[in-house]
Short mmCIF file of C-alpha atoms in Angstrom, two decimals:
data_model
loop_
_atom_site.label_atom_id
_atom_site.label_comp_id
_atom_site.label_asym_id
_atom_site.label_seq_id
_atom_site.Cartn_x
_atom_site.Cartn_y
_atom_site.Cartn_z
CA UNK A 1 -60.80 68.42 125.12
CA UNK A 2 -62.77 71.00 127.12
CA UNK A 3 -60.00 71.13 129.70
CA UNK A 4 -57.32 71.73 127.07
CA UNK A 5 -59.43 74.46 125.46
CA UNK A 6 -59.87 76.07 128.88
CA UNK A 7 -56.15 75.85 129.53
CA UNK A 8 -55.43 77.80 126.34
CA UNK A 9 -58.21 80.29 127.09
CA UNK A 10 -56.85 80.93 130.59
CA UNK A 11 -53.96 82.87 129.04
CA UNK A 12 -56.46 85.36 127.65
CA UNK A 13 -58.66 85.46 130.75
CA UNK A 14 -55.63 86.29 132.87
CA UNK A 15 -54.57 89.01 130.42
CA UNK A 16 -58.05 90.57 130.31
CA UNK A 17 -58.89 93.60 132.42
CA UNK A 18 -61.11 93.51 135.45
CA UNK A 19 -63.24 96.13 133.71
CA UNK A 20 -63.87 93.83 130.76
CA UNK A 21 -64.80 90.93 132.98
CA UNK A 22 -67.15 93.10 135.05
CA UNK A 23 -68.84 94.28 131.85
CA UNK A 24 -69.20 90.63 130.86
CA UNK A 25 -71.02 89.76 134.08
CA UNK A 26 -73.17 92.90 133.81
CA UNK A 27 -74.22 91.86 130.32
CA UNK A 28 -75.21 88.41 131.56
CA UNK A 29 -77.28 90.05 134.31
CA UNK A 30 -79.04 92.11 131.65
CA UNK A 31 -79.74 89.08 129.45
CA UNK A 32 -80.87 86.91 132.36
CA UNK A 33 -83.20 89.64 133.60
CA UNK A 34 -84.92 89.61 130.21
CA UNK A 35 -85.32 85.82 130.30
CA UNK A 36 -86.29 85.31 133.94
CA UNK A 37 -89.58 83.52 133.33
CA UNK A 38 -88.17 81.15 130.72
CA UNK A 39 -85.33 80.11 133.04
CA UNK A 40 -87.74 79.72 135.97
CA UNK A 41 -90.03 77.50 133.89
CA UNK A 42 -87.04 75.41 132.83
CA UNK A 43 -86.05 74.97 136.48
CA UNK A 44 -89.59 73.89 137.26
CA UNK A 45 -89.66 71.45 134.33
CA UNK A 46 -86.34 69.80 135.11
CA UNK A 47 -86.23 69.42 138.90
CA UNK A 48 -89.85 70.02 139.93
CA UNK A 49 -89.07 73.14 141.95
CA UNK A 50 -92.33 74.98 142.72
CA UNK A 51 -92.59 77.85 140.26
CA UNK A 52 -92.72 80.50 142.99
CA UNK A 53 -89.38 79.33 144.36
CA UNK A 54 -87.94 78.81 140.87
CA UNK A 55 -88.54 82.51 140.24
CA UNK A 56 -86.87 83.33 143.54
CA UNK A 57 -83.85 81.26 142.52
CA UNK A 58 -83.53 83.25 139.30
CA UNK A 59 -83.63 86.48 141.30
CA UNK A 60 -80.99 85.12 143.67
CA UNK A 61 -78.83 84.15 140.71
CA UNK A 62 -78.97 87.72 139.42
CA UNK A 63 -77.92 88.98 142.85
CA UNK A 64 -75.06 86.47 142.98
CA UNK A 65 -73.77 87.78 139.66
CA UNK A 66 -73.94 91.37 140.87
CA UNK A 67 -72.24 90.46 144.15
CA UNK A 68 -69.44 88.75 142.23
CA UNK A 69 -68.69 91.99 140.42
CA UNK A 70 -68.70 93.95 143.67
CA UNK A 71 -66.46 91.35 145.31
CA UNK A 72 -63.94 91.62 142.48
CA UNK A 73 -63.85 95.41 142.74
CA UNK A 74 -63.20 95.09 146.47
CA UNK A 75 -60.57 92.37 146.12
CA UNK A 76 -57.15 93.76 146.93
CA UNK A 77 -53.63 93.05 148.07
CA UNK A 78 -51.53 95.03 150.52
CA UNK A 79 -48.04 96.29 151.10
CA UNK A 80 -45.53 94.25 153.07
CA UNK A 81 -43.15 96.16 155.33
CA UNK A 82 -40.06 94.19 154.37
CA UNK A 83 -37.97 97.24 155.30
CA UNK A 84 -38.89 96.43 158.89
CA UNK A 85 -36.32 93.65 158.56
CA UNK A 86 -32.67 94.72 158.86
CA UNK A 87 -31.90 93.02 155.56
CA UNK A 88 -34.89 94.63 153.84
CA UNK A 89 -33.52 98.15 153.78
CA UNK A 90 -34.68 100.16 150.74
CA UNK A 91 -37.04 97.42 149.55
CA UNK A 92 -40.64 97.91 148.47
CA UNK A 93 -42.88 94.87 148.75
CA UNK A 94 -46.50 93.93 148.31
CA UNK A 95 -48.77 91.03 147.50
CA UNK A 96 -51.76 90.68 145.19
CA UNK A 97 -54.11 87.99 143.95
CA UNK A 98 -54.01 86.47 140.49
CA UNK A 99 -56.20 83.79 138.86
CA UNK A 100 -55.25 80.15 139.28
CA UNK A 101 -55.88 79.40 135.59
CA UNK A 102 -58.60 76.77 135.13
CA UNK A 103 -61.43 76.08 137.56
CA UNK A 104 -63.53 72.90 137.25
CA UNK A 105 -67.04 73.10 138.70
CA UNK A 106 -69.47 70.28 139.49
CA UNK A 107 -72.96 71.33 140.58
CA UNK A 108 -76.04 69.60 142.10
CA UNK A 109 -79.74 69.41 141.23
CA UNK A 110 -81.30 71.23 144.18
CA UNK A 111 -80.24 74.74 143.12
CA UNK A 112 -79.16 74.11 139.52
CA UNK A 113 -78.97 77.81 138.63
CA UNK A 114 -77.80 79.77 141.66
CA UNK A 115 -75.17 77.24 142.71
CA UNK A 116 -73.77 77.35 139.19
CA UNK A 117 -73.62 81.14 139.51
CA UNK A 118 -71.83 80.85 142.87
CA UNK A 119 -69.05 78.94 141.15
CA UNK A 120 -68.66 80.29 137.64
CA UNK A 121 -69.24 84.02 138.28
CA UNK A 122 -66.47 84.45 140.90
CA UNK A 123 -64.19 82.21 138.84
CA UNK A 124 -64.68 84.16 135.62
CA UNK A 125 -64.65 87.66 137.09
CA UNK A 126 -61.36 86.89 138.85
CA UNK A 127 -59.75 85.97 135.52
CA UNK A 128 -60.02 82.20 135.24
CA UNK A 129 -61.31 79.87 132.56
CA UNK A 130 -64.06 77.48 133.65
CA UNK A 131 -65.23 73.98 132.79
CA UNK A 132 -68.68 73.27 134.22
CA UNK A 133 -70.24 69.86 134.71
CA UNK A 134 -73.85 70.48 135.77
CA UNK A 135 -76.17 67.96 137.35
CA UNK A 136 -77.62 65.43 134.87
CA UNK A 137 -81.06 66.26 136.29
CA UNK A 138 -80.97 69.86 135.02
CA UNK A 139 -78.87 70.02 131.84
CA UNK A 140 -81.02 72.62 130.07
CA UNK A 141 -81.05 75.08 132.97
CA UNK A 142 -77.26 75.11 133.00
CA UNK A 143 -77.04 75.27 129.20
CA UNK A 144 -79.35 78.28 128.94
CA UNK A 145 -77.38 80.06 131.67
CA UNK A 146 -73.94 79.35 130.23
CA UNK A 147 -75.17 80.31 126.77
CA UNK A 148 -75.75 83.85 128.08
CA UNK A 149 -72.04 84.06 128.93
CA UNK A 150 -70.88 82.63 125.60
CA UNK A 151 -73.11 84.89 123.49
CA UNK A 152 -72.21 88.08 125.32
CA UNK A 153 -70.40 90.75 123.32
CA UNK A 154 -67.91 90.96 126.20
CA UNK A 155 -67.20 87.22 126.28
CA UNK A 156 -63.61 86.00 126.32
CA UNK A 157 -63.32 83.26 123.72
CA UNK A 158 -63.50 79.72 125.14
CA UNK A 159 -63.36 81.02 128.72
CA UNK A 160 -66.29 78.84 129.72
CA UNK A 161 -67.25 75.35 128.58
CA UNK A 162 -69.99 73.01 129.67
CA UNK A 163 -69.65 69.22 129.67
CA UNK A 164 -72.28 66.58 130.33
CA UNK A 165 -72.05 63.06 131.69
CA UNK A 166 -71.88 61.02 134.85
CA UNK A 167 -69.10 59.35 136.81
CA UNK A 168 -66.60 59.03 133.95
CA UNK A 169 -66.81 62.72 133.02
CA UNK A 170 -66.65 63.80 136.66
CA UNK A 171 -63.65 61.58 137.30
CA UNK A 172 -61.81 63.11 134.36
CA UNK A 173 -62.32 66.62 135.75
CA UNK A 174 -61.22 65.51 139.21
CA UNK A 175 -58.13 63.58 138.19
CA UNK A 176 -56.82 65.95 135.50
CA UNK A 177 -53.81 68.13 136.28
CA UNK A 178 -55.23 71.02 134.24
CA UNK A 179 -57.73 72.46 136.76
CA UNK A 180 -55.96 74.19 139.61
CA UNK A 181 -59.17 74.37 141.63
CA UNK A 182 -62.05 71.91 141.77
CA UNK A 183 -65.30 73.31 143.17
CA UNK A 184 -67.85 70.60 143.99
CA UNK A 185 -71.23 70.57 145.69
CA UNK A 186 -72.67 67.14 146.40
CA UNK A 187 -72.60 64.12 148.67
CA UNK A 188 -70.05 63.09 151.28
CA UNK A 189 -69.24 59.73 149.59
CA UNK A 190 -68.38 61.52 146.34
CA UNK A 191 -66.46 64.16 148.30
CA UNK A 192 -64.38 61.41 149.88
CA UNK A 193 -63.54 59.99 146.46
CA UNK A 194 -62.56 63.45 145.22
CA UNK A 195 -60.15 64.06 148.10
CA UNK A 196 -58.45 60.73 147.38
CA UNK A 197 -58.12 61.15 143.61
CA UNK A 198 -57.80 64.88 142.91
CA UNK A 199 -54.05 65.09 143.26
CA UNK A 200 -52.35 68.38 144.09
CA UNK A 201 -54.97 71.04 143.49
CA UNK A 202 -57.14 73.29 145.63
CA UNK A 203 -60.49 71.78 146.61
CA UNK A 204 -63.66 73.65 147.49
CA UNK A 205 -66.17 71.07 148.69
CA UNK A 206 -69.69 71.70 149.97
CA UNK A 207 -70.85 68.28 151.09
CA UNK A 208 -74.09 68.68 152.97
CA UNK A 209 -75.18 68.73 156.56
CA UNK A 210 -77.63 67.87 159.29
CA UNK A 211 -78.90 71.29 160.34
CA UNK A 212 -80.29 71.71 163.84
CA UNK A 213 -81.89 74.35 166.02
CA UNK A 214 -82.64 74.78 169.71
CA UNK A 215 -85.92 76.27 170.96
CA UNK A 216 -85.36 77.81 174.37
CA UNK A 217 -88.25 78.50 176.76
CA UNK A 218 -87.43 82.22 176.50
CA UNK A 219 -87.90 82.23 172.72
CA UNK A 220 -90.92 83.21 170.65
CA UNK A 221 -92.59 79.81 170.28
CA UNK A 222 -95.07 80.74 167.55
CA UNK A 223 -92.38 82.45 165.49
CA UNK A 224 -90.10 79.46 165.96
CA UNK A 225 -92.81 77.02 164.84
CA UNK A 226 -93.59 79.04 161.74
CA UNK A 227 -89.98 79.51 160.72
CA UNK A 228 -89.00 75.92 161.53
CA UNK A 229 -91.80 74.68 159.31
CA UNK A 230 -90.40 76.78 156.49
CA UNK A 231 -86.83 75.66 157.16
CA UNK A 232 -87.67 71.97 157.30
CA UNK A 233 -89.84 71.77 154.19
CA UNK A 234 -88.66 74.43 151.74
CA UNK A 235 -87.56 72.79 148.47
CA UNK A 236 -89.04 69.55 149.83
CA UNK A 237 -86.16 69.30 152.29
CA UNK A 238 -83.65 69.01 149.44
CA UNK A 239 -81.32 71.65 150.83
CA UNK A 240 -77.93 71.12 152.48
CA UNK A 241 -79.07 73.38 155.34
CA UNK A 242 -82.60 71.98 155.53
CA UNK A 243 -83.69 71.92 159.17
CA UNK A 244 -83.62 68.28 160.26
CA UNK A 245 -83.27 68.30 164.05
CA UNK A 246 -85.21 70.53 166.45
CA UNK A 247 -84.24 70.40 170.12
CA UNK A 248 -86.95 71.90 172.33
CA UNK A 249 -86.85 72.85 176.01
CA UNK A 250 -89.15 70.46 177.88
CA UNK A 251 -91.16 73.33 179.37
CA UNK A 252 -92.38 74.46 175.94
CA UNK A 253 -92.12 71.18 174.02
CA UNK A 254 -95.83 70.36 173.86
CA UNK A 255 -96.76 73.90 172.85
CA UNK A 256 -94.12 73.94 170.14
CA UNK A 257 -94.99 70.46 168.82
CA UNK A 258 -98.65 71.36 168.39
CA UNK A 259 -97.80 74.69 166.78
CA UNK A 260 -95.41 72.98 164.36
CA UNK A 261 -98.01 70.34 163.49
CA UNK A 262 -100.54 73.09 162.79
CA UNK A 263 -98.12 75.06 160.62
CA UNK A 264 -97.04 71.95 158.71
CA UNK A 265 -100.58 70.88 157.88
CA UNK A 266 -101.27 74.32 156.38
CA UNK A 267 -98.60 73.81 153.70
CA UNK A 268 -99.87 73.21 150.18
CA UNK A 269 -98.44 70.08 148.58
CA UNK A 270 -98.97 69.74 144.86
CA UNK A 271 -97.91 70.51 141.32
CA UNK A 272 -94.77 72.61 140.96
CA UNK A 273 -96.56 74.61 138.26
CA UNK A 274 -99.14 76.01 140.70
CA UNK A 275 -98.24 79.36 142.24
CA UNK A 276 -99.63 78.30 145.63
CA UNK A 277 -97.61 75.09 145.94
CA UNK A 278 -95.06 75.15 148.76
CA UNK A 279 -93.95 71.49 148.71
CA UNK A 280 -93.33 70.03 145.27
CA UNK A 281 -92.02 66.62 144.20
CA UNK A 282 -88.79 65.01 145.24
CA UNK A 283 -86.23 64.61 142.49
CA UNK A 284 -87.15 60.99 141.68
CA UNK A 285 -88.93 57.88 142.95
CA UNK A 286 -85.76 56.55 144.55
CA UNK A 287 -85.65 59.63 146.80
CA UNK A 288 -89.31 59.07 147.75
CA UNK A 289 -88.81 55.43 148.63
CA UNK A 290 -85.66 56.21 150.60
CA UNK A 291 -87.50 58.81 152.67
CA UNK A 292 -90.41 56.43 153.24
CA UNK A 293 -88.14 53.59 154.36
CA UNK A 294 -86.28 55.83 156.83
CA UNK A 295 -89.56 56.94 158.40
CA UNK A 296 -90.84 53.36 158.60
CA UNK A 297 -87.59 52.20 160.19
CA UNK A 298 -87.81 54.99 162.77
CA UNK A 299 -91.41 54.08 163.63
CA UNK A 300 -90.41 50.43 164.02
CA UNK A 301 -87.71 51.59 166.44
CA UNK A 302 -90.21 53.54 168.55
CA UNK A 303 -90.59 56.94 166.89
CA UNK A 304 -94.00 58.57 166.47
CA UNK A 305 -95.18 60.37 163.34
CA UNK A 306 -96.98 63.57 164.34
CA UNK A 307 -98.08 64.36 160.79
CA UNK A 308 -97.20 63.45 157.21
CA UNK A 309 -95.58 60.18 156.06
CA UNK A 310 -97.65 60.03 152.91
CA UNK A 311 -96.65 59.74 149.25
CA UNK A 312 -98.66 60.90 146.25
CA UNK A 313 -96.76 60.54 143.00
CA UNK A 314 -93.34 62.03 143.72
CA UNK A 315 -94.74 64.24 146.47
CA UNK A 316 -93.60 63.17 149.92
CA UNK A 317 -95.80 65.00 152.40
CA UNK A 318 -94.09 67.10 155.08
CA UNK A 319 -93.40 64.79 158.00
CA UNK A 320 -92.83 65.69 161.65
CA UNK A 321 -91.39 62.94 163.86
CA UNK A 322 -91.28 62.72 167.66
CA UNK A 323 -89.98 60.22 170.24
CA UNK A 324 -86.85 59.77 168.15
CA UNK A 325 -83.44 58.61 169.34
CA UNK A 326 -80.00 59.91 168.40
CA UNK A 327 -79.06 56.79 166.44
CA UNK A 328 -82.06 56.76 164.10
CA UNK A 329 -81.18 57.53 160.47
CA UNK A 330 -83.68 60.39 160.33
CA UNK A 331 -81.72 62.03 163.15
CA UNK A 332 -78.06 61.19 162.62
CA UNK A 333 -77.79 61.09 158.82
CA UNK A 334 -78.66 63.63 156.14
CA UNK A 335 -82.27 63.00 155.11
CA UNK A 336 -82.55 65.31 152.08
CA UNK A 337 -86.33 64.99 152.18
CA UNK A 338 -89.21 66.81 153.94
CA UNK A 339 -88.70 65.10 157.31
CA UNK A 340 -87.94 66.82 160.60
CA UNK A 341 -87.49 65.38 164.10
CA UNK A 342 -88.47 67.01 167.41
CA UNK A 343 -86.40 66.17 170.49
CA UNK A 344 -87.35 67.15 174.05
CA UNK A 345 -84.38 68.30 176.15
CA UNK A 346 -83.97 69.39 179.76
CA UNK A 347 -81.44 72.17 179.14
CA UNK A 348 -79.44 74.23 176.68
CA UNK A 349 -76.34 72.22 177.62
CA UNK A 350 -78.02 68.97 176.57
CA UNK A 351 -79.21 70.54 173.32
CA UNK A 352 -75.82 71.87 172.26
CA UNK A 353 -74.17 68.55 173.13
CA UNK A 354 -76.64 66.71 170.89
CA UNK A 355 -76.36 69.28 168.11
CA UNK A 356 -72.58 68.96 168.05
CA UNK A 357 -72.72 65.17 168.22
CA UNK A 358 -72.83 64.89 164.45
CA UNK A 359 -70.26 64.22 161.73
CA UNK A 360 -71.65 67.29 159.96
CA UNK A 361 -71.16 70.95 160.84
CA UNK A 362 -72.75 73.25 158.28
CA UNK A 363 -75.25 75.53 160.04
CA UNK A 364 -77.09 75.61 163.39
CA UNK A 365 -79.49 78.09 164.94
CA UNK A 366 -81.17 79.01 168.21
CA UNK A 367 -84.42 80.71 169.22
CA UNK A 368 -83.84 82.54 172.50
CA UNK A 369 -84.21 85.90 174.21
CA UNK A 370 -81.45 85.09 176.70
CA UNK A 371 -78.40 87.20 175.81
CA UNK A 372 -75.93 85.10 177.81
CA UNK A 373 -77.26 81.97 176.14
CA UNK A 374 -76.84 83.63 172.75
CA UNK A 375 -73.24 84.49 173.53
CA UNK A 376 -72.58 80.94 174.69
CA UNK A 377 -74.15 79.47 171.56
CA UNK A 378 -71.97 81.57 169.27
CA UNK A 379 -68.90 79.89 170.76
CA UNK A 380 -70.35 76.46 171.59
CA UNK A 381 -71.82 75.57 168.18
CA UNK A 382 -69.36 73.46 166.19
CA UNK A 383 -70.32 74.48 162.68
CA UNK A 384 -69.51 76.89 159.87
CA UNK A 385 -72.43 79.25 160.38
CA UNK A 386 -74.98 80.08 163.06
CA UNK A 387 -78.25 82.01 163.05
CA UNK A 388 -79.84 83.66 166.07
CA UNK A 389 -83.65 83.71 166.28
CA UNK A 390 -84.20 82.20 162.87
CA UNK A 391 -83.66 78.92 161.07
CA UNK A 392 -80.29 77.41 160.04
CA UNK A 393 -81.76 77.20 156.54
CA UNK A 394 -81.21 80.95 156.23
CA UNK A 395 -78.51 81.88 153.73
CA UNK A 396 -77.66 85.25 152.25
CA UNK A 397 -75.65 84.92 149.05
CA UNK A 398 -73.17 87.56 150.18
CA UNK A 399 -72.08 85.67 153.31
CA UNK A 400 -69.33 83.07 153.73
CA UNK A 401 -70.99 79.69 153.37
CA UNK A 402 -69.37 76.38 154.19
CA UNK A 403 -69.05 73.96 157.05
CA UNK A 404 -66.75 71.99 159.29
CA UNK A 405 -66.14 68.26 159.63
CA UNK A 406 -67.85 66.25 156.86
CA UNK A 407 -69.72 69.31 155.63
CA UNK A 408 -66.79 70.27 153.49
CA UNK A 409 -63.74 72.38 152.76
CA UNK A 410 -63.61 76.04 151.82
CA UNK A 411 -66.24 78.76 151.54
CA UNK A 412 -68.76 79.96 148.99
CA UNK A 413 -70.07 83.51 148.74
CA UNK A 414 -68.59 85.66 145.95
CA UNK A 415 -65.78 87.41 147.83
CA UNK A 416 -64.79 84.17 149.58
CA UNK A 417 -65.01 82.15 146.37
CA UNK A 418 -62.69 84.66 144.69
CA UNK A 419 -60.14 83.86 147.39
CA UNK A 420 -60.56 80.16 146.59
CA UNK A 421 -60.11 80.80 142.85
CA UNK A 422 -57.01 83.00 143.11
CA UNK A 423 -53.47 82.66 144.42
CA UNK A 424 -51.41 85.17 146.35
CA UNK A 425 -48.33 86.42 144.53
CA UNK A 426 -45.67 88.21 146.55
CA UNK A 427 -43.48 90.94 145.02
CA UNK A 428 -40.23 92.43 146.35
CA UNK A 429 -38.64 95.42 144.58
CA UNK A 430 -35.01 96.02 145.58
#
């Protein structure tokens, strides 16, 4: 029913002016700005995100909305010189972008506000109707956000709907012929199912990763340790670009390992409602037990736990592992928990080979002061995004975001999402 309503509404969204849609997004920004603390508290309640970072997510969401408006203003077509062809004499030609019609969006629990914004704001401002299926873990966060769109004086009737449910609801969105684009953020197994059952429609899939960094002997070791600690344990490791593998030059390995241990043990683990908490709970007990079993398996296979490996309630303490091998689950699969592995390497060449030896390719980084090495890394890293002298967990909402290999298809970031949610139409005037 929601899909059919959206299909009818898409006629009006396409006919609306860009100015109206921009005013709509601006109004949502205004309303959200007045309700920041309520939304942040709801985030904290539903997914256990530490309140400090919940507030940051609300701020990021506001920026994503603003960036979507800017991206739409800057979206453009261009002329085509068909008169350069002998047969094109006296023709005038150009192309422009128009909305696809209906966009179906399925969003995850780890950023249940900002990742919704990354999908619905570019879709709506570019003239589409949207059906959103939010994560079952954060239904109220999504509801409060979508309600701001629906209640706006600039709203286009029925342009956005929200549906709840699990596999059956998701399958209906995926298999229906009504959505012309399906935008999904989630796991690789579900992504595989989507690609096999979606039929002929555009897919934008963000499926996770196994982010890695290399610490060169020329890099700032203390800075690297501090930033890597942040990148590995922010949001309790429940981030697609959470730092999971750290390859360290053997000459500075011991120094880095001790610095990372020191930085990790300074982190405050506790209630998400406390302003000082850095590491809050995992999403559920199943996630805790999974993380624990992976660490235990690694230790049984010869790995050493430098710090962490402790559970209190749903809090899994930040865990740093050493003496790992490439085939251990904590190294080769996506952990999605506060666990990071340190690997000693003899050279940059060994590090980049190991980094690329992964079915994932979302984001990598390097800490180095060697310019030639930096230039090599830019071309050698087989992934969608790289960061120099900071963590791969770094993401600016304005940038293109998306990976290679099993990390997905397509790009997020407002201007890039607008490209995903529109089609090129070519015009020739004779």
